[in-house]
Amino acid sequence: ESDLTKGWVAIDLNRDQPIKNKEALIGKTLRNSLNAGEFIQSGQIGSSFMVNAGEVVQMIFQQDALQIVLSCESRQDGAEGEEIQVYCKETRKKYLTKIINTGEVQWLRTD
C-alpha cells in the first residue's frame, strides 16, 4: 500500500480508465510494470496467476467418454479461464489450452 499514491492526472477518455478505488486492486495482479507517476488502468490488472511459465501442468483432452491426461510445460503465465500455450516433451508438440484449475489446463487445439 505504501507504493501507491493518490493524485490528479490528465486522462484520455478514449483509453482505458484509471482504477479509482484501491480496494479494487486487492487480490489482483498487475500484468506489466509501471513507471512512477503512471496510473493503473483496468486492462492492466487481472486475477492472480494459477499457472506460471515453466511449470509442469496436466493437460486434459476429453472427447465423449475418452479422456487423456498429459504432463506438459507451460509456456506462459495465466489465470483461470485464460488461454495459454503449453509444450509436451512426450509428443513434441505445442498445444493451445485453457486454464481450468491450479496446474490443470484443458486442450483447445494442437499448434
JSON list of C-alpha atoms in Angstrom, two decimals:
[
{"chain": "A", "resi": 1, "resn": "GLU", "atom": "CA", "xyz": [0.00, 0.00, 0.00]},
{"chain": "A", "resi": 2, "resn": "SER", "atom": "CA", "xyz": [2.88, 2.40, 0.67]},
{"chain": "A", "resi": 3, "resn": "ASP", "atom": "CA", "xyz": [3.87, 2.10, -3.02]},
{"chain": "A", "resi": 4, "resn": "LEU", "atom": "CA", "xyz": [0.54, 3.61, -4.11]},
{"chain": "A", "resi": 5, "resn": "THR", "atom": "CA", "xyz": [-0.29, 7.28, -4.03]},
{"chain": "A", "resi": 6, "resn": "LYS", "atom": "CA", "xyz": [-3.43, 9.15, -4.93]},
{"chain": "A", "resi": 7, "resn": "GLY", "atom": "CA", "xyz": [-3.12, 12.12, -7.27]},
{"chain": "A", "resi": 8, "resn": "TRP", "atom": "CA", "xyz": [-4.66, 14.07, -10.12]},
{"chain": "A", "resi": 9, "resn": "VAL", "atom": "CA", "xyz": [-3.70, 13.00, -13.66]},
{"chain": "A", "resi": 10, "resn": "ALA", "atom": "CA", "xyz": [-4.84, 14.05, -17.13]},
{"chain": "A", "resi": 11, "resn": "ILE", "atom": "CA", "xyz": [-6.60, 11.17, -18.88]},
{"chain": "A", "resi": 12, "resn": "ASP", "atom": "CA", "xyz": [-7.66, 10.43, -22.45]},
{"chain": "A", "resi": 13, "resn": "LEU", "atom": "CA", "xyz": [-11.35, 9.48, -22.47]},
{"chain": "A", "resi": 14, "resn": "ASN", "atom": "CA", "xyz": [-10.74, 7.11, -25.40]},
{"chain": "A", "resi": 15, "resn": "ARG", "atom": "CA", "xyz": [-8.30, 4.98, -23.40]},
{"chain": "A", "resi": 16, "resn": "ASP", "atom": "CA", "xyz": [-8.74, 2.58, -20.53]},
{"chain": "A", "resi": 17, "resn": "GLN", "atom": "CA", "xyz": [-9.84, 4.45, -17.42]},
{"chain": "A", "resi": 18, "resn": "PRO", "atom": "CA", "xyz": [-7.71, 4.53, -14.27]},
{"chain": "A", "resi": 19, "resn": "ILE", "atom": "CA", "xyz": [-8.62, 2.47, -11.21]},
{"chain": "A", "resi": 20, "resn": "LYS", "atom": "CA", "xyz": [-10.17, 4.93, -8.78]},
{"chain": "A", "resi": 21, "resn": "ASN", "atom": "CA", "xyz": [-10.53, 2.70, -5.72]},
{"chain": "A", "resi": 22, "resn": "LYS", "atom": "CA", "xyz": [-7.54, 0.93, -4.10]},
{"chain": "A", "resi": 23, "resn": "GLU", "atom": "CA", "xyz": [-9.85, -1.83, -2.83]},
{"chain": "A", "resi": 24, "resn": "ALA", "atom": "CA", "xyz": [-10.42, -2.89, -6.47]},
{"chain": "A", "resi": 25, "resn": "LEU", "atom": "CA", "xyz": [-6.76, -3.96, -6.56]},
{"chain": "A", "resi": 26, "resn": "ILE", "atom": "CA", "xyz": [-6.92, -6.40, -3.64]},
{"chain": "A", "resi": 27, "resn": "GLY", "atom": "CA", "xyz": [-6.16, -9.94, -4.80]},
{"chain": "A", "resi": 28, "resn": "LYS", "atom": "CA", "xyz": [-5.28, -8.79, -8.33]},
{"chain": "A", "resi": 29, "resn": "THR", "atom": "CA", "xyz": [-2.01, -8.98, -10.26]},
{"chain": "A", "resi": 30, "resn": "LEU", "atom": "CA", "xyz": [-0.51, -6.13, -12.29]},
{"chain": "A", "resi": 31, "resn": "ARG", "atom": "CA", "xyz": [0.24, -7.51, -15.76]},
{"chain": "A", "resi": 32, "resn": "ASN", "atom": "CA", "xyz": [3.08, -5.10, -16.60]},
{"chain": "A", "resi": 33, "resn": "SER", "atom": "CA", "xyz": [5.50, -2.67, -14.95]},
{"chain": "A", "resi": 34, "resn": "LEU", "atom": "CA", "xyz": [4.61, 0.94, -14.28]},
{"chain": "A", "resi": 35, "resn": "ASN", "atom": "CA", "xyz": [6.84, 3.99, -14.01]},
{"chain": "A", "resi": 36, "resn": "ALA", "atom": "CA", "xyz": [6.49, 6.39, -11.11]},
{"chain": "A", "resi": 37, "resn": "GLY", "atom": "CA", "xyz": [3.54, 8.69, -11.74]},
{"chain": "A", "resi": 38, "resn": "GLU", "atom": "CA", "xyz": [1.71, 6.35, -14.14]},
{"chain": "A", "resi": 39, "resn": "PHE", "atom": "CA", "xyz": [-1.79, 5.27, -13.19]},
{"chain": "A", "resi": 40, "resn": "ILE", "atom": "CA", "xyz": [-3.15, 1.73, -13.14]},
{"chain": "A", "resi": 41, "resn": "GLN", "atom": "CA", "xyz": [-5.73, 1.01, -15.84]},
{"chain": "A", "resi": 42, "resn": "SER", "atom": "CA", "xyz": [-8.37, -1.69, -15.56]},
{"chain": "A", "resi": 43, "resn": "GLY", "atom": "CA", "xyz": [-6.90, -3.56, -18.55]},
{"chain": "A", "resi": 44, "resn": "GLN", "atom": "CA", "xyz": [-3.57, -3.88, -16.74]},
{"chain": "A", "resi": 45, "resn": "ILE", "atom": "CA", "xyz": [-4.84, -5.95, -13.82]},
{"chain": "A", "resi": 46, "resn": "GLY", "atom": "CA", "xyz": [-6.19, -9.45, -13.56]},
{"chain": "A", "resi": 47, "resn": "SER", "atom": "CA", "xyz": [-6.66, -12.35, -11.22]},
{"chain": "A", "resi": 48, "resn": "SER", "atom": "CA", "xyz": [-3.63, -13.96, -9.62]},
{"chain": "A", "resi": 49, "resn": "PHE", "atom": "CA", "xyz": [-1.87, -16.49, -11.82]},
{"chain": "A", "resi": 50, "resn": "MET", "atom": "CA", "xyz": [-2.89, -20.12, -11.40]},
{"chain": "A", "resi": 51, "resn": "VAL", "atom": "CA", "xyz": [-0.15, -21.29, -13.79]},
{"chain": "A", "resi": 52, "resn": "ASN", "atom": "CA", "xyz": [3.36, -19.86, -14.18]},
{"chain": "A", "resi": 53, "resn": "ALA", "atom": "CA", "xyz": [5.59, -20.13, -17.24]},
{"chain": "A", "resi": 54, "resn": "GLY", "atom": "CA", "xyz": [7.92, -23.14, -17.00]},
{"chain": "A", "resi": 55, "resn": "GLU", "atom": "CA", "xyz": [5.65, -25.01, -14.60]},
{"chain": "A", "resi": 56, "resn": "VAL", "atom": "CA", "xyz": [4.53, -28.58, -15.24]},
{"chain": "A", "resi": 57, "resn": "VAL", "atom": "CA", "xyz": [0.77, -28.71, -15.85]},
{"chain": "A", "resi": 58, "resn": "GLN", "atom": "CA", "xyz": [-1.65, -31.53, -16.53]},
{"chain": "A", "resi": 59, "resn": "MET", "atom": "CA", "xyz": [-3.30, -31.10, -19.93]},
{"chain": "A", "resi": 60, "resn": "ILE", "atom": "CA", "xyz": [-6.69, -32.78, -20.18]},
{"chain": "A", "resi": 61, "resn": "PHE", "atom": "CA", "xyz": [-8.05, -33.84, -23.56]},
{"chain": "A", "resi": 62, "resn": "GLN", "atom": "CA", "xyz": [-11.63, -35.04, -23.38]},
{"chain": "A", "resi": 63, "resn": "GLN", "atom": "CA", "xyz": [-13.92, -36.19, -26.16]},
{"chain": "A", "resi": 64, "resn": "ASP", "atom": "CA", "xyz": [-17.08, -38.14, -25.37]},
{"chain": "A", "resi": 65, "resn": "ALA", "atom": "CA", "xyz": [-16.04, -40.98, -22.99]},
{"chain": "A", "resi": 66, "resn": "LEU", "atom": "CA", "xyz": [-12.33, -40.70, -23.86]},
{"chain": "A", "resi": 67, "resn": "GLN", "atom": "CA", "xyz": [-10.06, -38.71, -21.53]},
{"chain": "A", "resi": 68, "resn": "ILE", "atom": "CA", "xyz": [-6.29, -38.36, -21.96]},
{"chain": "A", "resi": 69, "resn": "VAL", "atom": "CA", "xyz": [-4.06, -36.54, -19.47]},
{"chain": "A", "resi": 70, "resn": "LEU", "atom": "CA", "xyz": [-0.54, -35.46, -20.48]},
{"chain": "A", "resi": 71, "resn": "SER", "atom": "CA", "xyz": [2.16, -33.73, -18.44]},
{"chain": "A", "resi": 72, "resn": "CYS", "atom": "CA", "xyz": [3.20, -30.58, -20.28]},
{"chain": "A", "resi": 73, "resn": "GLU", "atom": "CA", "xyz": [5.28, -27.45, -19.63]},
{"chain": "A", "resi": 74, "resn": "SER", "atom": "CA", "xyz": [3.50, -24.12, -19.53]},
{"chain": "A", "resi": 75, "resn": "ARG", "atom": "CA", "xyz": [4.97, -21.52, -21.88]},
{"chain": "A", "resi": 76, "resn": "GLN", "atom": "CA", "xyz": [3.03, -18.61, -20.32]},
{"chain": "A", "resi": 77, "resn": "ASP", "atom": "CA", "xyz": [1.67, -17.29, -17.05]},
{"chain": "A", "resi": 78, "resn": "GLY", "atom": "CA", "xyz": [-2.10, -17.27, -16.76]},
{"chain": "A", "resi": 79, "resn": "ALA", "atom": "CA", "xyz": [-5.18, -17.03, -14.57]},
{"chain": "A", "resi": 80, "resn": "GLU", "atom": "CA", "xyz": [-8.30, -19.18, -14.55]},
{"chain": "A", "resi": 81, "resn": "GLY", "atom": "CA", "xyz": [-10.15, -19.06, -17.87]},
{"chain": "A", "resi": 82, "resn": "GLU", "atom": "CA", "xyz": [-7.22, -17.63, -19.83]},
{"chain": "A", "resi": 83, "resn": "GLU", "atom": "CA", "xyz": [-5.75, -19.35, -22.87]},
{"chain": "A", "resi": 84, "resn": "ILE", "atom": "CA", "xyz": [-2.07, -20.29, -22.74]},
{"chain": "A", "resi": 85, "resn": "GLN", "atom": "CA", "xyz": [0.34, -22.32, -24.83]},
{"chain": "A", "resi": 86, "resn": "VAL", "atom": "CA", "xyz": [1.94, -25.47, -23.42]},
{"chain": "A", "resi": 87, "resn": "TYR", "atom": "CA", "xyz": [4.59, -27.84, -24.76]},
{"chain": "A", "resi": 88, "resn": "CYS", "atom": "CA", "xyz": [4.59, -31.61, -24.29]},
{"chain": "A", "resi": 89, "resn": "LYS", "atom": "CA", "xyz": [8.01, -33.31, -24.44]},
{"chain": "A", "resi": 90, "resn": "GLU", "atom": "CA", "xyz": [6.36, -36.72, -24.84]},
{"chain": "A", "resi": 91, "resn": "THR", "atom": "CA", "xyz": [4.57, -35.78, -28.09]},
{"chain": "A", "resi": 92, "resn": "ARG", "atom": "CA", "xyz": [6.98, -32.96, -29.10]},
{"chain": "A", "resi": 93, "resn": "LYS", "atom": "CA", "xyz": [4.01, -30.71, -29.84]},
{"chain": "A", "resi": 94, "resn": "LYS", "atom": "CA", "xyz": [2.63, -27.36, -28.70]},
{"chain": "A", "resi": 95, "resn": "TYR", "atom": "CA", "xyz": [-0.99, -27.02, -27.65]},
{"chain": "A", "resi": 96, "resn": "LEU", "atom": "CA", "xyz": [-3.34, -24.12, -27.05]},
{"chain": "A", "resi": 97, "resn": "THR", "atom": "CA", "xyz": [-5.10, -24.72, -23.74]},
{"chain": "A", "resi": 98, "resn": "LYS", "atom": "CA", "xyz": [-7.47, -23.05, -21.29]},
{"chain": "A", "resi": 99, "resn": "ILE", "atom": "CA", "xyz": [-6.64, -22.87, -17.58]},
{"chain": "A", "resi": 100, "resn": "ILE", "atom": "CA", "xyz": [-9.30, -24.69, -15.55]},
{"chain": "A", "resi": 101, "resn": "ASN", "atom": "CA", "xyz": [-7.56, -25.02, -12.16]},
{"chain": "A", "resi": 102, "resn": "THR", "atom": "CA", "xyz": [-4.17, -24.63, -10.50]},
{"chain": "A", "resi": 103, "resn": "GLY", "atom": "CA", "xyz": [-1.80, -26.78, -12.56]},
{"chain": "A", "resi": 104, "resn": "GLU", "atom": "CA", "xyz": [-4.60, -28.05, -14.85]},
{"chain": "A", "resi": 105, "resn": "VAL", "atom": "CA", "xyz": [-5.38, -26.97, -18.39]},
{"chain": "A", "resi": 106, "resn": "GLN", "atom": "CA", "xyz": [-7.91, -28.13, -20.96]},
{"chain": "A", "resi": 107, "resn": "TRP", "atom": "CA", "xyz": [-6.87, -28.87, -24.57]},
{"chain": "A", "resi": 108, "resn": "LEU", "atom": "CA", "xyz": [-8.31, -26.49, -27.17]},
{"chain": "A", "resi": 109, "resn": "ARG", "atom": "CA", "xyz": [-6.20, -27.24, -30.25]},
{"chain": "A", "resi": 110, "resn": "THR", "atom": "CA", "xyz": [-2.85, -28.59, -31.40]},
{"chain": "A", "resi": 111, "resn": "ASP", "atom": "CA", "xyz": [-0.47, -25.98, -32.85]}
]
